[in-house]
């Protein structure tokens, strides 16, 4: 998807364009970066046990550093640009995960928040520069708006993709089909003559759930209909693919925007009538997607998110603490609840005695038991399962933090004990 830049207001020193040409290589690397954003964040947060908040802080600092380097460059440099995209993909993913897993914000609220925030970024950007075209990233303010929009699109894509999995219960393989189908529609409309800026940013958002679902499919165990590669191997494969592609582009300059407009291929023919038709088709696709998700959510299913987050197929936010405790006691096997409570109490005792390594080991027993029992517990009482799951994640993060705070650990463990009754 390519398009001609609008002149806008150039209130800063002009530079060469700081972003690549939107050719097939752009979308290939974008999807690769998105997959890494999902798998690498999960590997550091969960496998290494760094903790969600600590991982987010770490990547926020890394993002600030690489973005500073990128914005100080006078022109587009493939390695610096795509390194920034990889880091921002991880960072945006983590921000959404904090809202969902750490703060318990429902995914539909996260999706709404990031949608409004993205519209605000676009509104301010356009009001100042009179263009949203990435072919016009030739001043520092425009580049700042561009990277802010990219960060929000990653967070929005994460929330939207996870919400879709929550509503549908689709497995990692099937979940690839919806964003892939929507991307095919957007691409066809762009070739037909739809607004190129609109189709670019819609496609940019859709590649986030597509890449994340591909990463989940590759990393998910084969017993759960995935490829069983694991998050680390998936990250290494895709980082290697990104590196190889970036090296290729560095030598061939196949994605460099040339000054000579005559060297560019002719853009798709766009007329007011074609743009109106395209808008109508996009609206119909949106309505059809909502109808599909609504229908699928009404069917019996369980969440496809697994241990990635607390978002099951129904919301636990409808319950308060007292109601959740009653639901757990009434609908879950007493022996299972007693076992969870024993593990939680053991972990609390170890934290209070200063045995942090023992607490980390013991809390893994709870994580394993809870995940193993999901298929039997969730159908019994989905709301109660969701409520408990949302209280287990903060415990895991607090106990596994590299610099654990005993007060935070105590609070999370006590809350979980109360939930178990």
Short mmCIF file of C-alpha atoms in Angstrom, two decimals:
data_model
loop_
_atom_site.label_atom_id
_atom_site.label_comp_id
_atom_site.label_asym_id
_atom_site.label_seq_id
_atom_site.Cartn_x
_atom_site.Cartn_y
_atom_site.Cartn_z
CA UNK A 1 0.00 0.00 0.00
CA UNK A 2 1.60 3.24 -1.12
CA UNK A 3 0.31 6.75 -1.48
CA UNK A 4 1.37 10.31 -2.23
CA UNK A 5 2.13 12.60 0.72
CA UNK A 6 0.25 15.79 1.40
CA UNK A 7 2.35 18.93 1.86
CA UNK A 8 1.15 19.76 5.37
CA UNK A 9 2.81 22.31 7.64
CA UNK A 10 6.57 21.83 7.83
CA UNK A 11 7.51 23.73 10.96
CA UNK A 12 10.78 21.87 11.50
CA UNK A 13 13.95 21.12 9.62
CA UNK A 14 13.26 18.90 6.61
CA UNK A 15 14.89 15.46 6.55
CA UNK A 16 14.87 12.55 4.16
CA UNK A 17 11.86 10.34 4.76
CA UNK A 18 12.42 8.40 8.00
CA UNK A 19 10.26 5.37 7.19
CA UNK A 20 10.45 2.66 4.51
CA UNK A 21 8.45 2.38 1.33
CA UNK A 22 5.26 0.40 1.93
CA UNK A 23 6.02 -2.60 -0.24
CA UNK A 24 5.58 -6.31 0.42
CA UNK A 25 8.76 -6.36 2.52
CA UNK A 26 7.23 -3.79 4.87
CA UNK A 27 4.29 -6.06 5.70
CA UNK A 28 6.44 -9.19 5.96
CA UNK A 29 8.74 -7.63 8.55
CA UNK A 30 5.81 -5.99 10.33
CA UNK A 31 4.15 -9.38 10.88
CA UNK A 32 7.48 -10.92 11.93
CA UNK A 33 8.00 -8.10 14.46
CA UNK A 34 4.47 -8.54 15.79
CA UNK A 35 5.02 -12.26 16.34
CA UNK A 36 8.25 -11.52 18.22
CA UNK A 37 6.41 -8.93 20.31
CA UNK A 38 4.01 -11.60 21.53
CA UNK A 39 6.39 -14.55 22.00
CA UNK A 40 9.40 -12.64 23.38
CA UNK A 41 7.30 -10.74 25.94
CA UNK A 42 5.78 -14.03 27.13
CA UNK A 43 9.19 -15.69 27.33
CA UNK A 44 10.73 -12.96 29.49
CA UNK A 45 7.65 -12.42 31.64
CA UNK A 46 6.56 -16.02 32.22
CA UNK A 47 9.38 -18.41 31.32
CA UNK A 48 12.16 -16.38 32.91
CA UNK A 49 9.85 -15.22 35.71
CA UNK A 50 10.90 -11.59 35.44
CA UNK A 51 7.35 -10.47 36.12
CA UNK A 52 4.95 -8.43 34.03
CA UNK A 53 5.60 -5.00 35.54
CA UNK A 54 9.37 -5.45 35.65
CA UNK A 55 9.38 -6.58 32.02
CA UNK A 56 7.29 -3.57 31.02
CA UNK A 57 9.62 -1.16 32.84
CA UNK A 58 12.65 -2.80 31.21
CA UNK A 59 11.24 -2.48 27.71
CA UNK A 60 10.00 1.04 28.29
CA UNK A 61 13.59 2.05 29.02
CA UNK A 62 14.87 0.12 25.98
CA UNK A 63 12.17 1.72 23.83
CA UNK A 64 13.18 5.20 24.98
CA UNK A 65 16.81 4.47 24.08
CA UNK A 66 16.22 2.98 20.62
CA UNK A 67 13.62 5.63 19.77
CA UNK A 68 16.09 8.37 20.66
CA UNK A 69 18.67 6.80 18.35
CA UNK A 70 16.09 6.39 15.57
CA UNK A 71 14.87 9.99 15.78
CA UNK A 72 18.41 11.41 15.75
CA UNK A 73 19.15 9.75 12.42
CA UNK A 74 18.77 12.06 9.38
CA UNK A 75 17.25 9.38 7.12
CA UNK A 76 15.70 5.92 7.05
CA UNK A 77 18.16 3.25 8.25
CA UNK A 78 16.63 -0.27 8.06
CA UNK A 79 18.36 -1.73 11.12
CA UNK A 80 17.51 1.20 13.43
CA UNK A 81 13.95 1.51 12.15
CA UNK A 82 13.02 -2.16 12.46
CA UNK A 83 14.77 -2.54 15.81
CA UNK A 84 12.49 0.25 17.03
CA UNK A 85 9.45 -1.58 15.64
CA UNK A 86 10.46 -4.82 17.39
CA UNK A 87 10.91 -3.05 20.70
CA UNK A 88 7.69 -1.05 20.39
CA UNK A 89 5.80 -4.25 19.54
CA UNK A 90 6.97 -5.84 22.80
CA UNK A 91 6.30 -2.65 24.78
CA UNK A 92 2.79 -2.12 23.40
CA UNK A 93 1.92 -5.74 24.13
CA UNK A 94 3.12 -5.41 27.72
CA UNK A 95 1.06 -2.25 28.33
CA UNK A 96 -2.12 -4.06 27.37
CA UNK A 97 -1.14 -7.11 29.44
CA UNK A 98 -0.63 -4.90 32.51
CA UNK A 99 -4.13 -3.48 32.16
CA UNK A 100 -5.60 -6.96 31.74
CA UNK A 101 -3.50 -9.18 33.99
CA UNK A 102 -2.25 -6.77 36.64
CA UNK A 103 -5.12 -4.31 36.97
CA UNK A 104 -7.97 -6.59 35.93
CA UNK A 105 -9.32 -4.19 33.28
CA UNK A 106 -11.74 -6.07 30.97
CA UNK A 107 -10.49 -6.39 27.41
CA UNK A 108 -13.46 -4.54 25.93
CA UNK A 109 -12.56 -1.53 28.08
CA UNK A 110 -8.88 -1.76 27.04
CA UNK A 111 -9.95 -1.93 23.40
CA UNK A 112 -12.16 1.13 23.84
CA UNK A 113 -9.46 3.09 25.66
CA UNK A 114 -6.80 2.43 23.02
CA UNK A 115 -9.26 3.12 20.19
CA UNK A 116 -10.11 6.53 21.62
CA UNK A 117 -6.43 7.23 22.28
CA UNK A 118 -5.50 6.33 18.70
CA UNK A 119 -8.23 8.59 17.31
CA UNK A 120 -6.91 11.39 19.52
CA UNK A 121 -3.36 10.88 18.25
CA UNK A 122 -4.55 10.91 14.64
CA UNK A 123 -6.73 13.96 15.28
CA UNK A 124 -3.92 16.02 16.81
CA UNK A 125 -1.45 14.81 14.18
CA UNK A 126 -3.74 15.80 11.31
CA UNK A 127 -4.73 19.12 12.87
CA UNK A 128 -1.07 20.09 13.11
CA UNK A 129 0.39 18.54 9.95
CA UNK A 130 -2.64 18.19 7.63
CA UNK A 131 -1.57 14.68 6.67
CA UNK A 132 -1.31 11.20 8.18
CA UNK A 133 0.71 9.81 5.30
CA UNK A 134 3.86 7.93 6.28
CA UNK A 135 5.39 9.16 3.01
CA UNK A 136 5.63 12.57 4.64
CA UNK A 137 7.66 11.68 7.77
CA UNK A 138 10.26 14.34 7.05
CA UNK A 139 10.19 16.41 10.26
CA UNK A 140 10.75 15.56 13.91
CA UNK A 141 7.13 16.37 14.99
CA UNK A 142 5.74 14.09 12.30
CA UNK A 143 8.07 11.30 13.30
CA UNK A 144 7.04 11.74 16.93
CA UNK A 145 3.36 11.44 16.00
CA UNK A 146 4.15 8.43 13.84
CA UNK A 147 5.87 6.46 16.59
CA UNK A 148 3.19 7.37 19.12
CA UNK A 149 0.55 6.08 16.71
CA UNK A 150 2.56 2.89 16.13
CA UNK A 151 2.82 2.27 19.90
CA UNK A 152 -0.93 2.71 20.36
CA UNK A 153 -1.74 0.46 17.38
CA UNK A 154 0.29 -2.35 18.95
CA UNK A 155 -1.51 -1.94 22.28
CA UNK A 156 -4.88 -1.73 20.50
CA UNK A 157 -4.12 -4.75 18.32
CA UNK A 158 -3.17 -6.75 21.42
CA UNK A 159 -6.38 -5.84 23.24
CA UNK A 160 -8.57 -6.45 20.18
CA UNK A 161 -6.91 -9.77 19.39
CA UNK A 162 -7.17 -11.04 22.98
CA UNK A 163 -10.77 -9.87 23.22
CA UNK A 164 -11.57 -11.82 20.07
CA UNK A 165 -10.07 -14.96 21.61
CA UNK A 166 -12.04 -14.33 24.78
CA UNK A 167 -15.31 -13.98 22.87
CA UNK A 168 -14.81 -16.92 20.54
CA UNK A 169 -12.66 -19.51 22.28
CA UNK A 170 -10.96 -20.19 18.95
CA UNK A 171 -7.71 -22.12 19.05
CA UNK A 172 -4.40 -20.64 17.89
CA UNK A 173 -4.75 -22.03 14.35
CA UNK A 174 -8.33 -20.97 13.64
CA UNK A 175 -7.77 -17.55 15.23
CA UNK A 176 -5.39 -16.62 12.38
CA UNK A 177 -8.19 -16.74 9.82
CA UNK A 178 -10.22 -13.69 10.94
CA UNK A 179 -7.45 -11.03 10.78
CA UNK A 180 -6.11 -12.69 7.63
CA UNK A 181 -9.52 -12.46 5.96
CA UNK A 182 -9.97 -8.84 7.02
CA UNK A 183 -6.50 -7.99 5.70
CA UNK A 184 -7.43 -9.55 2.36
CA UNK A 185 -10.53 -7.33 2.19
CA UNK A 186 -8.54 -4.20 3.07
CA UNK A 187 -5.88 -5.02 0.46
CA UNK A 188 -8.51 -5.59 -2.22
CA UNK A 189 -10.17 -2.26 -1.35
CA UNK A 190 -6.83 -0.46 -1.52
CA UNK A 191 -6.24 -1.84 -5.01
CA UNK A 192 -9.80 -0.85 -5.92
CA UNK A 193 -9.12 2.76 -4.96
CA UNK A 194 -9.97 3.17 -1.27
CA UNK A 195 -8.40 5.95 0.77
CA UNK A 196 -4.75 4.80 1.03
CA UNK A 197 -4.09 6.38 4.42
CA UNK A 198 -7.18 4.76 5.96
CA UNK A 199 -6.42 1.33 4.51
CA UNK A 200 -2.78 1.54 5.61
CA UNK A 201 -3.59 2.19 9.26
CA UNK A 202 -6.39 -0.42 9.33
CA UNK A 203 -3.96 -2.97 7.91
CA UNK A 204 -1.30 -1.86 10.40
CA UNK A 205 -3.66 -2.60 13.30
CA UNK A 206 -4.84 -5.93 11.86
CA UNK A 207 -1.31 -7.26 11.44
CA UNK A 208 -0.93 -7.16 15.24
CA UNK A 209 -3.53 -9.87 16.06
CA UNK A 210 -2.45 -11.80 12.94
CA UNK A 211 1.21 -11.92 13.99
CA UNK A 212 0.33 -12.60 17.63
CA UNK A 213 -1.94 -15.50 16.65
CA UNK A 214 0.79 -16.95 14.45
CA UNK A 215 3.20 -16.71 17.38
CA UNK A 216 0.69 -18.39 19.70
CA UNK A 217 0.09 -21.15 17.16
CA UNK A 218 3.81 -21.87 16.84
CA UNK A 219 4.51 -21.64 20.58
CA UNK A 220 1.47 -23.53 21.89
CA UNK A 221 2.07 -27.19 22.85
CA UNK A 222 0.97 -29.74 20.26
CA UNK A 223 -1.45 -31.18 22.83
CA UNK A 224 -3.34 -27.87 22.58
CA UNK A 225 -3.39 -27.86 18.74
CA UNK A 226 -0.25 -25.76 18.38
CA UNK A 227 3.13 -26.47 16.80
CA UNK A 228 4.86 -26.91 20.16
CA UNK A 229 7.94 -24.80 19.39
CA UNK A 230 7.71 -22.80 22.62
CA UNK A 231 8.05 -19.03 23.06
CA UNK A 232 11.87 -19.02 23.08
CA UNK A 233 12.33 -21.02 19.87
CA UNK A 234 9.58 -19.01 18.16
CA UNK A 235 11.28 -15.77 19.18
CA UNK A 236 14.68 -16.95 17.93
CA UNK A 237 13.25 -18.08 14.57
CA UNK A 238 11.44 -14.82 13.94
CA UNK A 239 14.28 -12.62 15.18
CA UNK A 240 16.54 -14.48 12.76
CA UNK A 241 14.04 -13.96 9.93
CA UNK A 242 13.82 -10.24 10.75
CA UNK A 243 17.60 -9.91 10.82
CA UNK A 244 17.98 -11.68 7.48
CA UNK A 245 15.30 -9.55 5.83
CA UNK A 246 16.72 -6.31 7.21
CA UNK A 247 20.20 -7.23 5.96
CA UNK A 248 18.72 -7.91 2.53
CA UNK A 249 16.97 -4.54 2.49
CA UNK A 250 20.10 -2.76 3.71
CA UNK A 251 22.01 -3.99 0.67
CA UNK A 252 19.25 -3.79 -1.97
CA UNK A 253 17.52 -0.61 -0.72
CA UNK A 254 14.31 -2.15 -2.03
CA UNK A 255 12.23 -0.28 0.56
CA UNK A 256 13.86 3.16 0.34
CA UNK A 257 11.58 6.01 -0.73
CA UNK A 258 13.29 7.73 -3.65
CA UNK A 259 13.10 11.44 -4.28
CA UNK A 260 12.22 10.88 -7.92
CA UNK A 261 8.47 10.32 -7.92
CA UNK A 262 8.71 9.04 -11.52
CA UNK A 263 10.52 5.95 -10.25
CA UNK A 264 7.52 4.90 -8.17
CA UNK A 265 4.87 2.58 -9.61
CA UNK A 266 1.56 4.21 -10.41
CA UNK A 267 -0.74 4.14 -7.36
CA UNK A 268 -4.20 2.55 -7.63
CA UNK A 269 -6.79 4.77 -9.32
CA UNK A 270 -8.84 6.49 -6.63
CA UNK A 271 -12.00 8.47 -7.29
CA UNK A 272 -14.62 9.90 -4.89
CA UNK A 273 -17.07 7.22 -6.03
CA UNK A 274 -14.58 4.39 -5.41
CA UNK A 275 -13.71 5.79 -2.00
CA UNK A 276 -17.42 5.91 -1.05
CA UNK A 277 -17.93 2.32 -2.21
CA UNK A 278 -14.85 1.24 -0.27
CA UNK A 279 -16.13 2.91 2.90
CA UNK A 280 -19.43 1.08 2.51
CA UNK A 281 -17.63 -2.26 2.10
CA UNK A 282 -15.43 -1.54 5.15
CA UNK A 283 -18.55 -0.71 7.17
CA UNK A 284 -20.21 -3.94 6.01
CA UNK A 285 -17.07 -5.92 6.94
CA UNK A 286 -17.09 -4.32 10.39
CA UNK A 287 -20.77 -5.16 10.91
CA UNK A 288 -20.18 -8.70 9.69
CA UNK A 289 -17.23 -9.14 12.06
CA UNK A 290 -19.26 -7.92 15.03
CA UNK A 291 -22.11 -10.27 14.06
CA UNK A 292 -19.70 -13.22 13.78
CA UNK A 293 -18.13 -12.50 17.17
CA UNK A 294 -21.54 -12.01 18.79
CA UNK A 295 -22.79 -15.30 17.39
CA UNK A 296 -19.66 -17.18 18.39
CA UNK A 297 -19.70 -15.72 21.90
CA UNK A 298 -23.22 -17.10 22.35
CA UNK A 299 -22.01 -20.64 21.63
CA UNK A 300 -20.66 -22.85 24.45
CA UNK A 301 -16.88 -22.47 24.56
CA UNK A 302 -13.90 -21.89 26.82
CA UNK A 303 -11.25 -19.20 26.54
CA UNK A 304 -8.36 -19.76 24.13
CA UNK A 305 -6.07 -17.44 26.07
CA UNK A 306 -4.93 -20.11 28.51
CA UNK A 307 -2.21 -19.02 30.90
CA UNK A 308 -1.45 -15.96 28.81
CA UNK A 309 -3.94 -13.91 30.74
CA UNK A 310 -7.04 -14.04 32.86
CA UNK A 311 -9.52 -13.49 30.08
CA UNK A 312 -11.84 -16.48 29.85
CA UNK A 313 -15.01 -16.74 27.84
CA UNK A 314 -17.10 -14.91 30.42
CA UNK A 315 -16.34 -12.06 32.78
CA UNK A 316 -15.68 -12.39 36.48
CA UNK A 317 -16.17 -8.67 37.00
CA UNK A 318 -19.85 -9.30 37.73
CA UNK A 319 -18.90 -10.88 41.07
CA UNK A 320 -17.66 -9.17 44.20
CA UNK A 321 -15.25 -10.83 46.63
CA UNK A 322 -17.94 -12.32 48.83
CA UNK A 323 -19.95 -13.67 45.90
CA UNK A 324 -16.85 -15.17 44.30
CA UNK A 325 -15.94 -16.98 47.54
CA UNK A 326 -19.47 -18.41 47.73
CA UNK A 327 -19.33 -19.53 44.10
CA UNK A 328 -15.99 -21.25 44.64
CA UNK A 329 -17.23 -23.10 47.74
CA UNK A 330 -20.50 -24.10 46.07
CA UNK A 331 -19.34 -25.11 42.58
CA UNK A 332 -15.70 -26.25 42.80
CA UNK A 333 -14.62 -29.60 44.33
CA UNK A 334 -13.75 -29.12 47.99
CA UNK A 335 -10.60 -31.23 47.71
CA UNK A 336 -9.29 -29.06 44.87
CA UNK A 337 -10.04 -25.82 46.69
CA UNK A 338 -8.36 -27.15 49.83
CA UNK A 339 -5.27 -28.02 47.80
CA UNK A 340 -5.12 -24.54 46.23
CA UNK A 341 -5.55 -22.95 49.63
CA UNK A 342 -2.81 -25.12 51.16
CA UNK A 343 -0.35 -24.15 48.41
CA UNK A 344 -1.23 -20.47 48.79
CA UNK A 345 -0.82 -20.60 52.57
CA UNK A 346 2.52 -22.40 52.22
CA UNK A 347 3.72 -19.72 49.82
CA UNK A 348 2.61 -16.98 52.20
CA UNK A 349 4.46 -18.65 55.09
CA UNK A 350 7.63 -18.86 53.00
CA UNK A 351 7.37 -15.21 51.99
CA UNK A 352 6.90 -14.16 55.61
CA UNK A 353 9.91 -16.25 56.68
CA UNK A 354 12.11 -14.78 53.94
CA UNK A 355 12.34 -18.00 51.89
CA UNK A 356 11.77 -16.35 48.50
CA UNK A 357 13.21 -19.21 46.43
CA UNK A 358 10.94 -21.66 48.22
CA UNK A 359 7.96 -19.38 47.62
CA UNK A 360 8.75 -19.23 43.89
CA UNK A 361 8.94 -23.00 43.70
CA UNK A 362 5.74 -23.52 45.72
CA UNK A 363 3.66 -21.01 43.76
CA UNK A 364 4.55 -22.90 40.58
CA UNK A 365 2.66 -25.84 42.09
CA UNK A 366 -0.44 -23.65 42.24
CA UNK A 367 0.01 -22.46 38.66
CA UNK A 368 0.38 -26.04 37.42
CA UNK A 369 -2.59 -27.38 39.39
CA UNK A 370 -4.83 -24.49 38.36
CA UNK A 371 -3.96 -24.84 34.67
CA UNK A 372 -4.43 -28.61 34.78
CA UNK A 373 -7.90 -28.21 36.34
CA UNK A 374 -9.10 -25.45 34.00
CA UNK A 375 -10.95 -27.80 31.64
CA UNK A 376 -12.98 -29.26 34.52
CA UNK A 377 -13.49 -26.13 36.65
CA UNK A 378 -14.31 -23.50 34.05
CA UNK A 379 -17.46 -25.23 32.74
CA UNK A 380 -18.73 -25.63 36.31
CA UNK A 381 -18.69 -21.88 37.03
CA UNK A 382 -17.08 -19.66 34.43
CA UNK A 383 -17.48 -16.44 36.43
CA UNK A 384 -15.89 -17.91 39.54
CA UNK A 385 -13.05 -19.40 37.49
CA UNK A 386 -12.42 -16.00 35.91
CA UNK A 387 -12.45 -14.22 39.26
CA UNK A 388 -9.93 -16.64 40.80
CA UNK A 389 -7.75 -16.59 37.67
CA UNK A 390 -7.58 -12.79 37.87
CA UNK A 391 -6.29 -13.08 41.44
CA UNK A 392 -3.70 -15.76 40.68
CA UNK A 393 -1.85 -13.69 38.06
CA UNK A 394 -0.90 -10.86 40.47
CA UNK A 395 0.37 -13.51 42.91
CA UNK A 396 2.57 -15.08 40.23
CA UNK A 397 3.93 -11.68 39.19
CA UNK A 398 4.60 -10.55 42.77
CA UNK A 399 6.33 -13.74 43.91
CA UNK A 400 8.42 -14.08 40.74
CA UNK A 401 9.52 -10.46 40.63
CA UNK A 402 13.29 -10.04 40.53
CA UNK A 403 13.03 -7.53 43.38
CA UNK A 404 9.98 -8.80 45.28
CA UNK A 405 8.14 -6.51 47.66
CA UNK A 406 6.95 -8.54 50.67
CA UNK A 407 4.01 -6.19 51.23
CA UNK A 408 2.81 -6.66 47.64
CA UNK A 409 3.28 -10.42 47.91
CA UNK A 410 1.37 -10.55 51.19
CA UNK A 411 -1.52 -8.52 49.83
CA UNK A 412 -1.86 -10.63 46.68
CA UNK A 413 -1.63 -13.91 48.60
CA UNK A 414 -4.08 -12.79 51.28
CA UNK A 415 -6.57 -11.73 48.60
CA UNK A 416 -6.26 -15.12 46.92
CA UNK A 417 -6.70 -16.93 50.27
CA UNK A 418 -9.87 -14.93 50.90
CA UNK A 419 -11.17 -15.94 47.48
CA UNK A 420 -10.57 -19.61 48.31
CA UNK A 421 -12.55 -19.08 51.52
#
